[in-house]
Coordinates of C-alpha atoms in Angstrom, one line a residue:
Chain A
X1 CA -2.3 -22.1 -3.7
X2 CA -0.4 -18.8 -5.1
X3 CA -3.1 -17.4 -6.9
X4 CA -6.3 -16.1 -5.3
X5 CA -8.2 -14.3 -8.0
X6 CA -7.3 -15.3 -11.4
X7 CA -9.1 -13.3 -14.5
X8 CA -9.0 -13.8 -18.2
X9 CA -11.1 -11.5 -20.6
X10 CA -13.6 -10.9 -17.7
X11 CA -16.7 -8.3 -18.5
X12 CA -19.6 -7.3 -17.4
X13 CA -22.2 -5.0 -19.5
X14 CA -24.9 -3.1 -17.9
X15 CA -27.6 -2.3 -21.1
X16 CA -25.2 -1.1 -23.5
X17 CA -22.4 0.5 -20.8
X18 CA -19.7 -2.6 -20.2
X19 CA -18.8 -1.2 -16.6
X20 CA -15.6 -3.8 -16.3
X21 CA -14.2 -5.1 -19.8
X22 CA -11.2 -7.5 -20.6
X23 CA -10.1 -7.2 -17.3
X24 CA -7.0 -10.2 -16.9
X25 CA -5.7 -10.3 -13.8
X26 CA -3.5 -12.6 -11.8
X27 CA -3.6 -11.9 -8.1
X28 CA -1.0 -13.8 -6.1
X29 CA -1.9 -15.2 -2.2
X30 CA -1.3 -13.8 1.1
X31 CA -1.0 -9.9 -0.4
X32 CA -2.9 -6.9 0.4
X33 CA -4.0 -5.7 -2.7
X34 CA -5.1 -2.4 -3.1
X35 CA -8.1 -2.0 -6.1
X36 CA -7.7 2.0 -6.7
X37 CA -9.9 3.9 -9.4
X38 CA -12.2 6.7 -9.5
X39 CA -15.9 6.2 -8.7
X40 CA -17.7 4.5 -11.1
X41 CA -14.9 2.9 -12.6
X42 CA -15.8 -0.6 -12.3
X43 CA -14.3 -1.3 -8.9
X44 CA -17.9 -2.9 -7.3
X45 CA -18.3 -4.8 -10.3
X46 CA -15.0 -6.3 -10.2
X47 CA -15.5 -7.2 -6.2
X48 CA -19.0 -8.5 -7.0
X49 CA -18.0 -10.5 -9.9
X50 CA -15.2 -12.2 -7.1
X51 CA -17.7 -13.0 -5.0
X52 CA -20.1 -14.5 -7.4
X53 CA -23.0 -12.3 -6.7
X54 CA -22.6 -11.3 -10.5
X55 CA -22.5 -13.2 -13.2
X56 CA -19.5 -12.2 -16.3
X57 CA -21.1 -11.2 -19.6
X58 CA -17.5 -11.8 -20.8
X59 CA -14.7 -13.9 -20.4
X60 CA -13.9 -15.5 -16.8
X61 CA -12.8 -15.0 -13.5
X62 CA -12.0 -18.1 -10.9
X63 CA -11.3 -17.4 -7.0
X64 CA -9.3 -19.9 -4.9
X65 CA -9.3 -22.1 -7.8
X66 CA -13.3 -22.2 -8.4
X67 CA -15.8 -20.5 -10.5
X68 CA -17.9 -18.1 -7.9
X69 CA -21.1 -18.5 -9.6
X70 CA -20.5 -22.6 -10.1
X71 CA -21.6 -25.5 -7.7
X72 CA -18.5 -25.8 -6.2
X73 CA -18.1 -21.8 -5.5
X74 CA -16.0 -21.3 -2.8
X75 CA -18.4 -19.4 -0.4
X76 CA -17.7 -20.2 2.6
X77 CA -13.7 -19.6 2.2
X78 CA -14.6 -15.7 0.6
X79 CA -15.5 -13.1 3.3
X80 CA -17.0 -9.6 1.7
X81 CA -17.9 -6.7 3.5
X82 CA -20.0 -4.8 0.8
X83 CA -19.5 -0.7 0.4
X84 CA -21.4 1.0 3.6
X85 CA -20.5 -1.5 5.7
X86 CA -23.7 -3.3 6.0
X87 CA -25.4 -4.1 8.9
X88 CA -29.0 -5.1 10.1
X89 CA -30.4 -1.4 12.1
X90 CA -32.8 -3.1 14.1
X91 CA -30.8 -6.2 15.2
X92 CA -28.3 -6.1 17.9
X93 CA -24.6 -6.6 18.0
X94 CA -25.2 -9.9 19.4
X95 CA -28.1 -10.7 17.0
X96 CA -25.1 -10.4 14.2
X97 CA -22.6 -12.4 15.9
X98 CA -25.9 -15.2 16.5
X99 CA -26.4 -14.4 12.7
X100 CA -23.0 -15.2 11.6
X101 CA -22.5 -18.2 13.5
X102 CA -25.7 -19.4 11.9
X103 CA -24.6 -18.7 8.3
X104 CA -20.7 -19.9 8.4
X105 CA -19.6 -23.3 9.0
X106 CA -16.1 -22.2 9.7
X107 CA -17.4 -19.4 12.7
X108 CA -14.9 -18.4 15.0
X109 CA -17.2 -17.7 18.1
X110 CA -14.3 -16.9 20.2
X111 CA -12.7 -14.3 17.7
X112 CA -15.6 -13.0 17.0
X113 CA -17.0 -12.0 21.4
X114 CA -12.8 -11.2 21.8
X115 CA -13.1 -8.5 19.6
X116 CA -16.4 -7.3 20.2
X117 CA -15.4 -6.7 23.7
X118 CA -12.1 -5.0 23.0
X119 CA -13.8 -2.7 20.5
X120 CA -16.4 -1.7 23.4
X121 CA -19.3 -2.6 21.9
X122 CA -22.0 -3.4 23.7
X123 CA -23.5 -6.9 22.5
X124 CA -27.3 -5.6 23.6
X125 CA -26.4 -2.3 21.3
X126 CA -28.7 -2.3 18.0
X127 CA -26.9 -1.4 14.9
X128 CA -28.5 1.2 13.7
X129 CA -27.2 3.3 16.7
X130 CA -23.7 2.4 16.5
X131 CA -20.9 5.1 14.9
X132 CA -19.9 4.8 11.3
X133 CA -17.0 3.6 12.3
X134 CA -18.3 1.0 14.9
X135 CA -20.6 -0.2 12.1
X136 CA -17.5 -0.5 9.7
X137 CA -15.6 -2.7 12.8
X138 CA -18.9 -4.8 13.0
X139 CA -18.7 -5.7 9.5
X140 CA -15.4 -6.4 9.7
X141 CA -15.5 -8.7 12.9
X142 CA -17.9 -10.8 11.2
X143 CA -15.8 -10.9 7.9
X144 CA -12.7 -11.8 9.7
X145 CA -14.7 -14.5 11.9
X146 CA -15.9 -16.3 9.3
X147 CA -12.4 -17.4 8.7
X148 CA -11.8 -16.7 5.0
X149 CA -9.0 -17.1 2.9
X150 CA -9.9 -14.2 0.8
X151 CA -11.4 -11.4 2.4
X152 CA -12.9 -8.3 0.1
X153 CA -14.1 -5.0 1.3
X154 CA -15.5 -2.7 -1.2
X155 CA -14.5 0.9 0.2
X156 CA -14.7 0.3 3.9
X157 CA -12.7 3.3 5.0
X158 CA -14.4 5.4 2.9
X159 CA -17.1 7.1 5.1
X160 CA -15.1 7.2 7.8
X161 CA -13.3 10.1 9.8
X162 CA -9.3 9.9 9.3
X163 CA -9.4 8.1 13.5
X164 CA -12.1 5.3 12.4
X165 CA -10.2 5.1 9.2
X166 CA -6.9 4.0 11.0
X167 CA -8.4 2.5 13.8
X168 CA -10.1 0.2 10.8
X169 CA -6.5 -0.4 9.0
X170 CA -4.6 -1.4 12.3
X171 CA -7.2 -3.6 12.8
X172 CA -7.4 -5.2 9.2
X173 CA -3.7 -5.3 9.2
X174 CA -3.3 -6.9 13.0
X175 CA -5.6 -9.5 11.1
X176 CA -3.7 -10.4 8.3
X177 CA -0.8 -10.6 10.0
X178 CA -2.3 -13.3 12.9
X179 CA -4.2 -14.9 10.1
X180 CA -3.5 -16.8 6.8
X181 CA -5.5 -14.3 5.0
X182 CA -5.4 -12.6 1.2
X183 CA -7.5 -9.0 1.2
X184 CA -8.6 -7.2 -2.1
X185 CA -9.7 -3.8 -1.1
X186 CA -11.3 -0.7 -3.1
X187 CA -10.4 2.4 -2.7
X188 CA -11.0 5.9 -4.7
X189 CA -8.3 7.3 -2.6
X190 CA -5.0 5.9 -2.7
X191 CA -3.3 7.9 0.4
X192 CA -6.3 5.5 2.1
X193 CA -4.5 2.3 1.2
X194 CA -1.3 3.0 0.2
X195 CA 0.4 1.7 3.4
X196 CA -1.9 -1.0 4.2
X197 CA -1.3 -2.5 0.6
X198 CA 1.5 -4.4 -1.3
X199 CA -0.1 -4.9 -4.5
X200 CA -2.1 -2.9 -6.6
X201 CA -4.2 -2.6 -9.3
X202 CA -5.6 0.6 -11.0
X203 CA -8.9 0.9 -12.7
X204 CA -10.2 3.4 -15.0
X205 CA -12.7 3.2 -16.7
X206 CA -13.9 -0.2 -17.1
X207 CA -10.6 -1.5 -17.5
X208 CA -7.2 -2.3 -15.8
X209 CA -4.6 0.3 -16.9
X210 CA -1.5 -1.5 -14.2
X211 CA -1.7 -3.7 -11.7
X212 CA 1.7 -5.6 -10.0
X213 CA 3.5 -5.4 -6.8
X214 CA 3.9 -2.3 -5.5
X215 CA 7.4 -2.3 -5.0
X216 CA 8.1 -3.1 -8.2
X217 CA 5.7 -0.7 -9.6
X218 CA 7.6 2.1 -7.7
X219 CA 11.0 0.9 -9.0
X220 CA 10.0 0.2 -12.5
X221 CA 8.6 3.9 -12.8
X222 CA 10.5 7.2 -13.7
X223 CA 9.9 10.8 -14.1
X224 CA 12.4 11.8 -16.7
X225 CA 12.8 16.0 -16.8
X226 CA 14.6 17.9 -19.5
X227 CA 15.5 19.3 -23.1
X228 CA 12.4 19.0 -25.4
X229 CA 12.2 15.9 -27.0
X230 CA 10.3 14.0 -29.3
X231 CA 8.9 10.5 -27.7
X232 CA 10.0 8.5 -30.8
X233 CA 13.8 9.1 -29.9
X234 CA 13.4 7.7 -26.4
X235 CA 14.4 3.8 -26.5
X236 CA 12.4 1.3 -27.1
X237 CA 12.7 0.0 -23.6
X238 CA 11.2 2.5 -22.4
X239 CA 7.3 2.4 -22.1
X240 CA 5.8 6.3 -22.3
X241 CA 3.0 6.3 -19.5
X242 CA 2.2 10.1 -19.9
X243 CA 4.2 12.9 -21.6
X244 CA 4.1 16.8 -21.7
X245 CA 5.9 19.4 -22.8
X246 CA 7.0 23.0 -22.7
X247 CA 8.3 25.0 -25.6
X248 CA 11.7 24.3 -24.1
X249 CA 11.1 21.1 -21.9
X250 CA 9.3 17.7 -21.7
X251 CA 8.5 15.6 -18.7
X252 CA 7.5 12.2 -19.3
X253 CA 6.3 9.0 -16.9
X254 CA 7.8 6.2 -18.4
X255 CA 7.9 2.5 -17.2
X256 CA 11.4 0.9 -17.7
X257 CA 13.6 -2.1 -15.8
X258 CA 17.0 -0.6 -17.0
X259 CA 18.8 2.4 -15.7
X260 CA 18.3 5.8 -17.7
X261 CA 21.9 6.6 -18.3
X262 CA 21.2 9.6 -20.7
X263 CA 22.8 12.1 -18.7
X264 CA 20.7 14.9 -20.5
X265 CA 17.5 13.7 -18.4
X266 CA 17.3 14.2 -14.9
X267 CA 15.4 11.4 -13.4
X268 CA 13.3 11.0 -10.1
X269 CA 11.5 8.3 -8.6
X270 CA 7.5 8.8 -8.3
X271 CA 5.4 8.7 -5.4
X272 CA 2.4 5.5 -5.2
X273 CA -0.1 8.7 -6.1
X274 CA 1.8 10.4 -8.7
X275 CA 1.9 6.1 -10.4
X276 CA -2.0 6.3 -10.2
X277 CA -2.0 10.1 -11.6
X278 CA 0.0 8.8 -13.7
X279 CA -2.0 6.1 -15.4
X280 CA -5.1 8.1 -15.0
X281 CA -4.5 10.7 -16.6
X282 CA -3.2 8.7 -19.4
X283 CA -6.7 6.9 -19.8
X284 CA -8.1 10.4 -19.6
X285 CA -6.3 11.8 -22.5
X286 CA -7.4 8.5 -24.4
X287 CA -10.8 9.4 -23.8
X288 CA -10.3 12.5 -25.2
X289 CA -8.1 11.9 -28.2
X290 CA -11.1 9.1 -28.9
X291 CA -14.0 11.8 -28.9
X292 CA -13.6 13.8 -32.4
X293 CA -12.9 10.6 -34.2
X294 CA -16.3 9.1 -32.9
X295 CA -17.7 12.5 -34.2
X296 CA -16.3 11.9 -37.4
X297 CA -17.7 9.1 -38.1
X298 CA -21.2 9.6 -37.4
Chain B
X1 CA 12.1 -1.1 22.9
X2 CA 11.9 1.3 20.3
X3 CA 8.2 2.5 18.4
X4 CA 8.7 3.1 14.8
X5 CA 6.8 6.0 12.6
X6 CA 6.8 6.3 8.8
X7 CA 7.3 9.3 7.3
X8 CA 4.8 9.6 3.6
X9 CA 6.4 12.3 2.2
X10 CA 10.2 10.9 2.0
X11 CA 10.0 8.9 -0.9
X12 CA 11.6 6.4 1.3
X13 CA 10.4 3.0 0.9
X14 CA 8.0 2.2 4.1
X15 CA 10.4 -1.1 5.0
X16 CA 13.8 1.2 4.5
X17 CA 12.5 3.8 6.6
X18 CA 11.9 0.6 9.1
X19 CA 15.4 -0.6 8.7
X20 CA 16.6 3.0 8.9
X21 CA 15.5 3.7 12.3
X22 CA 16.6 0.2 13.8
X23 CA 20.5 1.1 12.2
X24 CA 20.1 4.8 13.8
X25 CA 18.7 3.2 17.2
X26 CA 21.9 0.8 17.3
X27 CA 24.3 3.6 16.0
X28 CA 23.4 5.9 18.6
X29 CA 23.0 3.1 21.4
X30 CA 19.3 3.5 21.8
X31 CA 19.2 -0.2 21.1
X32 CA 21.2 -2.7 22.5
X33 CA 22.8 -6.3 21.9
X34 CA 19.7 -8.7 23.3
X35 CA 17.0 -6.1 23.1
X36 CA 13.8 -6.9 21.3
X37 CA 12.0 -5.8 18.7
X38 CA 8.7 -5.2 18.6
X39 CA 7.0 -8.0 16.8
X40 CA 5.4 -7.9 13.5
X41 CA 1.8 -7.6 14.8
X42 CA 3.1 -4.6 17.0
X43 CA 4.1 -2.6 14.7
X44 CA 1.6 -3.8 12.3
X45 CA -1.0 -2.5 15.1
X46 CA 0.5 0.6 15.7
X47 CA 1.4 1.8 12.1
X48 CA -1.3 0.1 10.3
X49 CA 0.9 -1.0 7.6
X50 CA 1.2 -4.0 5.4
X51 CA 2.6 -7.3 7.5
X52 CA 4.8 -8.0 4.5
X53 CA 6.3 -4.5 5.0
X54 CA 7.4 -4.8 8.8
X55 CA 8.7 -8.9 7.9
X56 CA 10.9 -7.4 4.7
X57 CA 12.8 -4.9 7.2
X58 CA 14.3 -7.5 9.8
X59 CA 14.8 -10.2 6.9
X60 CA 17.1 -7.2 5.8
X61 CA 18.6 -6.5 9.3
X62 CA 18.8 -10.3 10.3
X63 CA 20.9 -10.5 6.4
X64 CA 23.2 -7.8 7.7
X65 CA 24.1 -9.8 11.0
X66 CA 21.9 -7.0 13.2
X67 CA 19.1 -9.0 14.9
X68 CA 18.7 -12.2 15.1
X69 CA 14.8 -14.3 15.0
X70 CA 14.0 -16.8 17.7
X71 CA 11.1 -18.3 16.3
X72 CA 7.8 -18.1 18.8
X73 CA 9.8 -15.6 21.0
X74 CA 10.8 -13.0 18.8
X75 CA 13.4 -10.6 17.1
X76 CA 16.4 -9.7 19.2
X77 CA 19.2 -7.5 18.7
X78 CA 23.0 -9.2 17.9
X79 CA 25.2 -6.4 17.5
X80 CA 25.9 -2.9 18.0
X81 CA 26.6 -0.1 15.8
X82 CA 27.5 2.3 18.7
X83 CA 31.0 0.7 19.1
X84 CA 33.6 3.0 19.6
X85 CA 32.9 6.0 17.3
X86 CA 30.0 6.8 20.1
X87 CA 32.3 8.7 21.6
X88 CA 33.9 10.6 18.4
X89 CA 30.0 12.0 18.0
X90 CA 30.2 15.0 20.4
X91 CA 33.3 16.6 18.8
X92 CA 32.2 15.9 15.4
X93 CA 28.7 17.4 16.1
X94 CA 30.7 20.6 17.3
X95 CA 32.4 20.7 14.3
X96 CA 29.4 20.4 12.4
X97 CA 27.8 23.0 14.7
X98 CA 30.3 25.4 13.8
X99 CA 30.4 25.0 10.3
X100 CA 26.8 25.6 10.6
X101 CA 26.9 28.9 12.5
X102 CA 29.5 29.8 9.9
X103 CA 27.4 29.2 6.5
X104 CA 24.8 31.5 8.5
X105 CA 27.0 34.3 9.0
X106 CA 27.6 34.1 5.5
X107 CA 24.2 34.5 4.4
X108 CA 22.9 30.9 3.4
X109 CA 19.4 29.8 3.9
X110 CA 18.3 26.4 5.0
X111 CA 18.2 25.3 1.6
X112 CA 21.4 26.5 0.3
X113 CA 23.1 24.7 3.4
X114 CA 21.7 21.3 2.7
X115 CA 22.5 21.5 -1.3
X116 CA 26.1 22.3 0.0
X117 CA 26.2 19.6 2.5
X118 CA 24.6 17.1 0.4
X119 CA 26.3 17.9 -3.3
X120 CA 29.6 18.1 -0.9
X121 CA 28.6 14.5 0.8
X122 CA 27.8 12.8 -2.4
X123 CA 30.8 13.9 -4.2
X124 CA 33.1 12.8 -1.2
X125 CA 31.6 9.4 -1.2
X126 CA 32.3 9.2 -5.1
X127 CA 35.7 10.1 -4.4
X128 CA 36.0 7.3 -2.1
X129 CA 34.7 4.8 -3.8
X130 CA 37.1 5.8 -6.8

């Protein structure tokens, strides 16, 4: 299979508020992909829409092939370890692992007591007394031996001190690399997933404002500096992303496959955070631009 | 054996700055024909970066004749970059030492001696490649 998460159209509308909306997304196997936005900006919704606990009040969305809310949803081949890492206080480490093998089919008892051990937990330890970080390992031994194709963690580095947090990457990343696995995970921080990732998608509000290959993303991206100039004399090949100017100079982000050869722009390559900046700022000034006309109408 | 660490801040791509540091290893003899690389789980362990990222740097170095893959045993060194210029390094880094002491004494700051060298470097290459 190359794709893992295919979208088309896909919404979802809380009361009035559509907190995802026509969100179409191809996301091929075997990637880390990186789902980067601000909180609130749909992220949870798109990851709970994946795994079927959701249903779309717009368009559609099939993982590994199936629809996630159908008969045929493909539950046991998704892992998710929801934001907070969740875990059962009272019950034990061991109660978990009993609990997982219990629930999955696929259970990888082995896996699952190997890393247990090498983490140092203890298996009579209840959950609730475990570190943050210990917790976020717990939920992701149990993810990871369930044996998924897919596995999606909404925010799981996010609560946790910059040590847990790469002590939770290495792991993740040790994973995919011994496993046949896809990952989606969310992230309001990009520095947080940068390395672990090679695809991305950014969300701002409600909707998908890029998402490809990161590579490609950073080689298709530009930061052109110079003279002031008027974005309608910039060729057509070039896509403006974001633009500002001086009295004497404009700086734009534009998104281009061909070589910039006018000598009067200098031209600089852009960091994974300036790309998201980038894209978010540009949604930003939407937002704004949209605001006096809505006022004028009413 | 050699550990690998990834500098953020380069603008470097993550699997160049990999490649990078195998080609300065072998250039400066650090690594050696039949030595092995640390696998893709190793690094993938040790950096936490993407698997993808550590595969893409020795497809590149096995392309450019460096290592060599023996599947199920792992990625071994083929050839050399420390031939016989090795020895050619501690005269030219005199030089260079020199020169350095000399753009001091002159008044440049750090900044000024790296736009020289590198304007100087760049235009030299151009010139070659002309």
């Amino acid at each position: 299979m190359s794709t893992v998460i295919r979208s088309a159209g896909l919404g979802k509308k809380y009361r009035s508020r559509w907190a995802l909306s026509d969100c179409s997304l191809e996301v091929p196997s075997g990637r880390v992909v990186g789902l980067v936005g601000p909180n609130g900006a749909g992220k949870s919704t798109f990851l709970n829409l994946a795994v079927g606990m959701l249903a779309p009040s717009a368009g559609e969305i099939e993982v590994l092939g199936e629809r996630p809310t159908g008969r045929s949803a493909p539950r046991t081949r998704v892992g998710y370890v929801g934001q907070d890492t969740p875990t059962y206080a009272g019950l034990s480490v061991a109660d978990h692992l009993r609990l997982g093998a219990h629930l999955n089919p696929g259970w990888d008892e082995t896996q699952a007591r190997q890393r247990v051990a090498r983490l140092g937990l203890d298996p009579k330890q209840r959950a609730g007394r475990l570190s943050g970080g210990q917790r976020a390992q717990l939920a992701l031994t149990l993810g990871l031996a369930k044996r998924p194709e897919l596995l999606l963690l909404d925010e799981p580095v996010a609560a946790l001190d910059p040590l847990a947090r790469r002590e939770f990457l290495q792991d993740l990343m040790e994973a995919v690399a011994e496993q046949d696995l896809s990952v989606v995970l969310s992230s309001h921080l990009v520095s947080d997933v940068e390395r672990a990732c090679d695809f991305l998608i950014v969300l701002v509000d409600s909707r998908v404002q890029v998402a490809g290959d990161i590579e490609e993303l950073l080689g298709s991206h530009l930061r052109l500096t110079g003279p002031r100039r008027d974005p309608a004399t910039l060729p057509a090949a070039q896509e403006v992303v974001t633009a500002s100017h001086t009295d004497r100079q404009s700086t734009y982000v534009v998104r281009t496959d061909a070589p910039v050869l006018d000598p009067a722009w200098e031209v600089s390559r852009l960091t994974l955070e300036d790309l998201v900046l980038a894209y978010m700022s540009r949604q930003a000034l939407a937002r704004a631009d949209a605001r006096p006309s809505l006022e004028a109408l009413r | 054996m050699i550990e690998f660490h990834l500098d953020g801040r380069s603008g470097v791509a993550p699997y160049q700055q990999l490649v990078q540091q195998v080609r300065r290893a072998l250039r400066l003899g650090i690594l050696r024909e039949g030595d092995r690389l640390p696998t893709v789980k190793e690094v993938v362990a040790h950096l936490a970066i993407n698997p993808n990222t550590v595969s893409k740097a020795y497809r590149e170095l096995e392309l450019e004749g460096l290592v060599s893959a023996r599947p199920g045993v792992g990625t071994f060194v083929t050839r050399t970059l420390a031939d016989n210029t090795l020895a050619a390094h501690g005269p030219l880094r005199t030089d260079l030492e020199r020169w350095l002491a000399k753009a001091r004494r002159a008044g440049l700051d750090e900044e000024s001696i790296e736009a020289i060298f590198d304007s100087t470097f760049r235009s030299a290459l151009r010139e070659d490649t002309a």
